[in-house]
PDB file of C-alpha atoms in Angstrom:
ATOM      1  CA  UNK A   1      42.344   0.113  64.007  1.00 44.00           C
ATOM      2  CA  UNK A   2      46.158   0.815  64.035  1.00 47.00           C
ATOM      3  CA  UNK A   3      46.488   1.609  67.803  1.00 45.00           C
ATOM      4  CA  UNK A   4      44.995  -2.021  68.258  1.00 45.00           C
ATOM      5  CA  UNK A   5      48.000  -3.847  66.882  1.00 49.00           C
ATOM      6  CA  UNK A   6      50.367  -1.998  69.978  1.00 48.00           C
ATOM      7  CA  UNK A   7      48.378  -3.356  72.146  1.00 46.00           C
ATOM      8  CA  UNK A   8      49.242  -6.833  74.050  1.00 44.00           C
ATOM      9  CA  UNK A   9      47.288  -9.680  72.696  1.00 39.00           C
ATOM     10  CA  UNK A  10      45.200 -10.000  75.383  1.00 39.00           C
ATOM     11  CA  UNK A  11      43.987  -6.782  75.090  1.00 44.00           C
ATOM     12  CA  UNK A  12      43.127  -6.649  71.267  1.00 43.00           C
ATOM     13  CA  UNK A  13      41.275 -10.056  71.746  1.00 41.00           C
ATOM     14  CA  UNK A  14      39.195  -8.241  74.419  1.00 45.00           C
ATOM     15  CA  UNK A  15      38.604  -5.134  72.037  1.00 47.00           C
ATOM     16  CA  UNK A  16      37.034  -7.245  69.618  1.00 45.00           C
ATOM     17  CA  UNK A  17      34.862  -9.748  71.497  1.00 43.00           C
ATOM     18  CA  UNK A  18      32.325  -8.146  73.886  1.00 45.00           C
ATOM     19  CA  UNK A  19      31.490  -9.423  77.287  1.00 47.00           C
ATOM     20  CA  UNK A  20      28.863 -11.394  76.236  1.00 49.00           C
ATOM     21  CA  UNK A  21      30.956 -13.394  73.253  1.00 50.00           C
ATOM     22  CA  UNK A  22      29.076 -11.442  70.283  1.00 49.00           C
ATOM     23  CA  UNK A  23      31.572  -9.100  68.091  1.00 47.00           C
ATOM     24  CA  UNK A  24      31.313  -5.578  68.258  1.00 51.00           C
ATOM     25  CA  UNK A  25      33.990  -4.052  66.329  1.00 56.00           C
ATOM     26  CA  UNK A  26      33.888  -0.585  66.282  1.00 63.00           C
ATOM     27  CA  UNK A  27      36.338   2.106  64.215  1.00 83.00           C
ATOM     28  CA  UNK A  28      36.409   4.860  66.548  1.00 88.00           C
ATOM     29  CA  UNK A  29      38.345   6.777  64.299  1.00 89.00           C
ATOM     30  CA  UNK A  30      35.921   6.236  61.015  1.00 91.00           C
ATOM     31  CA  UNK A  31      32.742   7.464  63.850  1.00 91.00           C
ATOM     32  CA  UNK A  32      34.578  10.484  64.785  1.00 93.00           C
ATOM     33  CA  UNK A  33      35.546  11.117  61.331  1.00 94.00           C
ATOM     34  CA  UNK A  34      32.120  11.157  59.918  1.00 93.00           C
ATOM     35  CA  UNK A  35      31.397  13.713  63.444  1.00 95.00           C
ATOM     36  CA  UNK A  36      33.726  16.369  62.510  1.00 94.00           C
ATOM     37  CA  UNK A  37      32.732  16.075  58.474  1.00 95.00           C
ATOM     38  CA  UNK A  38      29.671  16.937  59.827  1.00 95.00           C
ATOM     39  CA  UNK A  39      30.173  19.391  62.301  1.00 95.00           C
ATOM     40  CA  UNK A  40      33.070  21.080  59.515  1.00 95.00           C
ATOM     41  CA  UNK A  41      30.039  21.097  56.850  1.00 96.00           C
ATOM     42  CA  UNK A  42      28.104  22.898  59.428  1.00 95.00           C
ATOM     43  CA  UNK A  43      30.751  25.355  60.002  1.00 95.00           C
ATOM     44  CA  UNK A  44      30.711  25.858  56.737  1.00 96.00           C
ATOM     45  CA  UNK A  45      27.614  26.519  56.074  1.00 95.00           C
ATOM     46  CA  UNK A  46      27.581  28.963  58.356  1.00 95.00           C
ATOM     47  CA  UNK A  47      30.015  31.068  56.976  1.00 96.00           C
ATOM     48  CA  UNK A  48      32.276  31.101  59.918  1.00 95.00           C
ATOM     49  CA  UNK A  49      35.968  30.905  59.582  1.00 95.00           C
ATOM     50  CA  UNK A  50      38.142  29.095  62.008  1.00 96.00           C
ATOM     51  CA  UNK A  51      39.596  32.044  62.698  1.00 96.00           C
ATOM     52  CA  UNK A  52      36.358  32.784  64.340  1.00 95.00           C
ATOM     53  CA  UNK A  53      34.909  30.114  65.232  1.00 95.00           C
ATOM     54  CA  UNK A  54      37.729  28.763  67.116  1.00 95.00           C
ATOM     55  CA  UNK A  55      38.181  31.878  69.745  1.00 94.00           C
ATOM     56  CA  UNK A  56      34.411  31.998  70.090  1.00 92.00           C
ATOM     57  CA  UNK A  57      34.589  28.222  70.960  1.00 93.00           C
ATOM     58  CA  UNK A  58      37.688  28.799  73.609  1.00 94.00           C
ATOM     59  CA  UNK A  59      39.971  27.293  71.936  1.00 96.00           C
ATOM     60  CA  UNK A  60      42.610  28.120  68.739  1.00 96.00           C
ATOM     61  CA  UNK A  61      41.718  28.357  65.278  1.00 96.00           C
ATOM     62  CA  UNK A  62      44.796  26.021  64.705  1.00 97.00           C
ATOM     63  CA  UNK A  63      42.973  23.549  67.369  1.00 96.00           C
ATOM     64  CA  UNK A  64      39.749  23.683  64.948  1.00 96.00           C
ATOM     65  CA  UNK A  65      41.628  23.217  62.100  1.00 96.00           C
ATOM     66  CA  UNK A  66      43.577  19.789  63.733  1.00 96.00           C
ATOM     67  CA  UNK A  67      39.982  18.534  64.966  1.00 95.00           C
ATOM     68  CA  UNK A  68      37.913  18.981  61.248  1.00 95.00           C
ATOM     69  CA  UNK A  69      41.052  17.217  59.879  1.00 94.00           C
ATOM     70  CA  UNK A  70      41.579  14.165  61.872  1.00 92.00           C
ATOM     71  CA  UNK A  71      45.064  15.489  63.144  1.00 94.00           C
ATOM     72  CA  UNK A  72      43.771  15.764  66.716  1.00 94.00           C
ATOM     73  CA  UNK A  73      41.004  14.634  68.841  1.00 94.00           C
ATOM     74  CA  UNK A  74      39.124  17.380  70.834  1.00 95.00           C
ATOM     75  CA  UNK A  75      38.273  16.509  74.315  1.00 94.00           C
ATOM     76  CA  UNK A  76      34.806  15.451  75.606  1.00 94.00           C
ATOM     77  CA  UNK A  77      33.789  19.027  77.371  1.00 93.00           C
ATOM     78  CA  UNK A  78      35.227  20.970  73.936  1.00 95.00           C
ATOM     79  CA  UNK A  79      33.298  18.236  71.649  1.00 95.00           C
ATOM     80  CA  UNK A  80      30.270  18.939  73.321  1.00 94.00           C
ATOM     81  CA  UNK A  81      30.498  22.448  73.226  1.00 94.00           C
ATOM     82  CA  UNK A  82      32.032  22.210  69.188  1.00 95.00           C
ATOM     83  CA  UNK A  83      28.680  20.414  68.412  1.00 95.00           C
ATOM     84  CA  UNK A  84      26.545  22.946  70.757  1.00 94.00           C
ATOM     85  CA  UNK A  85      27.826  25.675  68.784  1.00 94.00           C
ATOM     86  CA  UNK A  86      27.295  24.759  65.379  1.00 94.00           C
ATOM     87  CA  UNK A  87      23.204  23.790  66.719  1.00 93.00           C
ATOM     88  CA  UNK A  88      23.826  19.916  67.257  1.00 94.00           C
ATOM     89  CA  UNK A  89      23.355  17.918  70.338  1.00 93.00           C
ATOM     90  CA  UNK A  90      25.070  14.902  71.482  1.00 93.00           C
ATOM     91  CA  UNK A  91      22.948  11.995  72.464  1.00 92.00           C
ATOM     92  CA  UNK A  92      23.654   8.290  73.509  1.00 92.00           C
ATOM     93  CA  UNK A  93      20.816   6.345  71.456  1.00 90.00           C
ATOM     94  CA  UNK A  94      20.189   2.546  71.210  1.00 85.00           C
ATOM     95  CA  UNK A  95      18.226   1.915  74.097  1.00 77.00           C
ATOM     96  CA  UNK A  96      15.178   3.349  76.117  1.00 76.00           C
ATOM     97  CA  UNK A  97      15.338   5.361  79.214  1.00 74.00           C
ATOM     98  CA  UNK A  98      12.581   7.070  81.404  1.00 75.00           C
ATOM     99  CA  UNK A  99      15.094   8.599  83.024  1.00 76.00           C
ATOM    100  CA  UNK A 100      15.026  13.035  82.614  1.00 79.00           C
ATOM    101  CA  UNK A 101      18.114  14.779  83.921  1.00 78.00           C
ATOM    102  CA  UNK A 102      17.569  18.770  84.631  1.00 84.00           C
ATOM    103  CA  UNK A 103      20.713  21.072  85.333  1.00 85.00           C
ATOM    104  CA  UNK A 104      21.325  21.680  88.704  1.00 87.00           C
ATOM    105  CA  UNK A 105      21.248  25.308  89.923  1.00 91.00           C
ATOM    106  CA  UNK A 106      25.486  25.878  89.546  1.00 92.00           C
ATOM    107  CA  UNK A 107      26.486  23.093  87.045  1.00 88.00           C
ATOM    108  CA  UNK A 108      27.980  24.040  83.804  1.00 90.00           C
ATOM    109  CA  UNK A 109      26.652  23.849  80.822  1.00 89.00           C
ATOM    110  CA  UNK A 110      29.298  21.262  79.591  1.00 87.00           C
ATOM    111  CA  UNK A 111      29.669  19.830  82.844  1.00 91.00           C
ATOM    112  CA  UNK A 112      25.727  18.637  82.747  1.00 93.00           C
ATOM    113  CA  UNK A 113      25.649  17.218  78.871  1.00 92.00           C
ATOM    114  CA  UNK A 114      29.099  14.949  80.056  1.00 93.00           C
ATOM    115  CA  UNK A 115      26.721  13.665  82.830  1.00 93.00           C
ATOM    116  CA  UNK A 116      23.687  13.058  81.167  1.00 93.00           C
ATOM    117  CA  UNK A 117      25.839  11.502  78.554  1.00 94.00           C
ATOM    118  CA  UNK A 118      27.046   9.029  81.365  1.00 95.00           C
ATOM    119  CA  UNK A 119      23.732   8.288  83.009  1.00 94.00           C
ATOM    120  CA  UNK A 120      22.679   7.077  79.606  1.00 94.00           C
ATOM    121  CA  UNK A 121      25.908   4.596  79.372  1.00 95.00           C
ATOM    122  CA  UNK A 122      25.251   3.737  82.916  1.00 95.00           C
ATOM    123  CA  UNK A 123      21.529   3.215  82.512  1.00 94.00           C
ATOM    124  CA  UNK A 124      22.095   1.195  78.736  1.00 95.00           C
ATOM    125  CA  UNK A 125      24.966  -1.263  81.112  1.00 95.00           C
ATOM    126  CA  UNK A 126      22.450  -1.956  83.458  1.00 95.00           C
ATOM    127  CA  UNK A 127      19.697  -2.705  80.879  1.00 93.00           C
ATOM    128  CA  UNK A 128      21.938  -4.933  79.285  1.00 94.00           C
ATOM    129  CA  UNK A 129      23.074  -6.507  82.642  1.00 95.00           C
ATOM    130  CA  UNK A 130      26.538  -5.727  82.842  1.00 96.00           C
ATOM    131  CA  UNK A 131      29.154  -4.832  85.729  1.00 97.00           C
ATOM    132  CA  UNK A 132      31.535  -2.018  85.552  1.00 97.00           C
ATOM    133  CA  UNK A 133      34.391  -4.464  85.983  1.00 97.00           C
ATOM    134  CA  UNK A 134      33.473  -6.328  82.638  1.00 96.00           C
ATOM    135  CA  UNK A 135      32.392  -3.370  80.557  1.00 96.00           C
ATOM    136  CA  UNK A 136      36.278  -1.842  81.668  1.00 96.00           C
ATOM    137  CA  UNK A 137      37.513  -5.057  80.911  1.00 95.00           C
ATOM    138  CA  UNK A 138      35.651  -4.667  77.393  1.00 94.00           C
ATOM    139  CA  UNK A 139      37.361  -0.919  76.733  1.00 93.00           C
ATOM    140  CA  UNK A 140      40.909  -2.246  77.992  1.00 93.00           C
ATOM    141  CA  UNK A 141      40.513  -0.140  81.345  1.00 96.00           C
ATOM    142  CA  UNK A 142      39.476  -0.619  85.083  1.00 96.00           C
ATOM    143  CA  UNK A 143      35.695  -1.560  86.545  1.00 96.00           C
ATOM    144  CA  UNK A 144      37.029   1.591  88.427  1.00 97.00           C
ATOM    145  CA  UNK A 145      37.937   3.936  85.836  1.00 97.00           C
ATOM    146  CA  UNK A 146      33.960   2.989  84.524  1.00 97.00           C
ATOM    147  CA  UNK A 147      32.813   4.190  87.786  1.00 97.00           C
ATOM    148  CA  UNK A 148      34.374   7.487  87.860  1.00 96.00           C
ATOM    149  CA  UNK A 149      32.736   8.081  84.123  1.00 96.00           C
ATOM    150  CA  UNK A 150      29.545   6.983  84.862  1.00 95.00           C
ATOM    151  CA  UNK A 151      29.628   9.092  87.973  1.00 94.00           C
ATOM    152  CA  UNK A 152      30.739  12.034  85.955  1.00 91.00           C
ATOM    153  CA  UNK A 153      33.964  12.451  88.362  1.00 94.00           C
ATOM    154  CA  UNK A 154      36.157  11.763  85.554  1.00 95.00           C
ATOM    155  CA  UNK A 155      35.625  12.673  82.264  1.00 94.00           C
ATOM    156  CA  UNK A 156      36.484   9.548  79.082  1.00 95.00           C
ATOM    157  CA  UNK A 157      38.332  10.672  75.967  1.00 94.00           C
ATOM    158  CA  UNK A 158      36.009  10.950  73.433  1.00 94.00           C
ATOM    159  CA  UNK A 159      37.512   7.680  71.460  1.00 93.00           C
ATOM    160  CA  UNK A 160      37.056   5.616  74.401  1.00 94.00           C
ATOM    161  CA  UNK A 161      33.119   6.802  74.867  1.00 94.00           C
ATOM    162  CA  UNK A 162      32.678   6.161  71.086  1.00 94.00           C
ATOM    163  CA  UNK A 163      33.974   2.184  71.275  1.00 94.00           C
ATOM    164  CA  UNK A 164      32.169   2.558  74.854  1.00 94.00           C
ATOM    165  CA  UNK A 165      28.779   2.559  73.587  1.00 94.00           C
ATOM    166  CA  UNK A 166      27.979  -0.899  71.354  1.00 94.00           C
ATOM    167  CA  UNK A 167      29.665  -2.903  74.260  1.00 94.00           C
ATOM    168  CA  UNK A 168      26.533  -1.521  76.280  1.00 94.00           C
ATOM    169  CA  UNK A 169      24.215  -1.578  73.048  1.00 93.00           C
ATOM    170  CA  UNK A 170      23.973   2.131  71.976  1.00 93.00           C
ATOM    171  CA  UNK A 171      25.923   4.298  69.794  1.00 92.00           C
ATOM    172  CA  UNK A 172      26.501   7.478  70.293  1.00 93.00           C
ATOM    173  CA  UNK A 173      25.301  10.462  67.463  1.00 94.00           C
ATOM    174  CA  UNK A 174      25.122  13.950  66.975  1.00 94.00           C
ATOM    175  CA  UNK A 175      22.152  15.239  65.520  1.00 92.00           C
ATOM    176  CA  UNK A 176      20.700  19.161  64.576  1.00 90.00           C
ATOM    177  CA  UNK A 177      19.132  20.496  67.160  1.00 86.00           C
TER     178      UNK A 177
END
């Protein structure tokens, strides 16, 4: 983890100790890499070009390009979507939930995976007995920033919701639909 060594010592010691003393060291950047080798393969498979693919997604064929090799990291609405498109579906798993989300009547499509993504990290902190204040103090950001997420007003970067997850006890995956 690269980024971890600019970050005040504090900080780094709280990135690799979770709230409840046990490690959890996580390499966002290895996780998402291992998503978009996927999700490229997949592409590939397919037949599609980026050329293609990447207006049909919304976004640039340069942008595709940038996310399948590692120079960029897509958002969490165009990650969804990326994964939608090529038949996968994101999931949160690591824990068990009763809880069933449905769509409400105007939400997007994006709009209700990012919450039902959310509910799951909200649901797994809860299981595992944590406050938003420590599991923010676990990711190096506020108790409040956590509630805006888990409340779907604000939407994580998708690094952040990757190192989110095994500080609650999940892990998040893609998997074919």
């Amino acid at each position: 983890m690269p980024w971890l060594t600019l970050l005040p010592h504090y900080w780094q010691s709280v990135l690799l100790t979770s709230v409840n003393g046990s490690p959890h060291v996580v390499d966002e950047q290895a996780e998402l890499e291992t998503f978009t080798a996927q999700l490229r393969a997949a592409r590939r498979r397919l037949r599609v070009s980026q050329e293609v693919f990447g207006p049909a997604l919304g976004v640039s064929a340069l942008a595709i390009g940038s996310w399948e090799t590692g120079k960029d990291t897509p958002g969490l609405c165009n990650f969804v979507r990326w994964c939608e498109a090529l038949g996968y579906a994101v999931d949160v798993t690591g824990f068990s939930s009763d809880t069933v989300l449905v769509p409400r009547a105007d939400e997007l499509f994006d709009a209700f995976h990012i919450r039902r993504l959310m509910r799951a990290l909200a649901e797994a902190r809860e299981a595992k007995g944590l406050t938003q204040p420590q599991v923010g103090a676990a990711l190096g950001v506020s108790g409040w920033s956590i509630h805006m997420w888990e409340r779907a007003f604000r939407v994580p970067r998708l690094l952040r919701l990757i190192a989110w997850c095994p500080v609650v006890g999940c892990r998040l995956t893609i998997r074919a639909r």
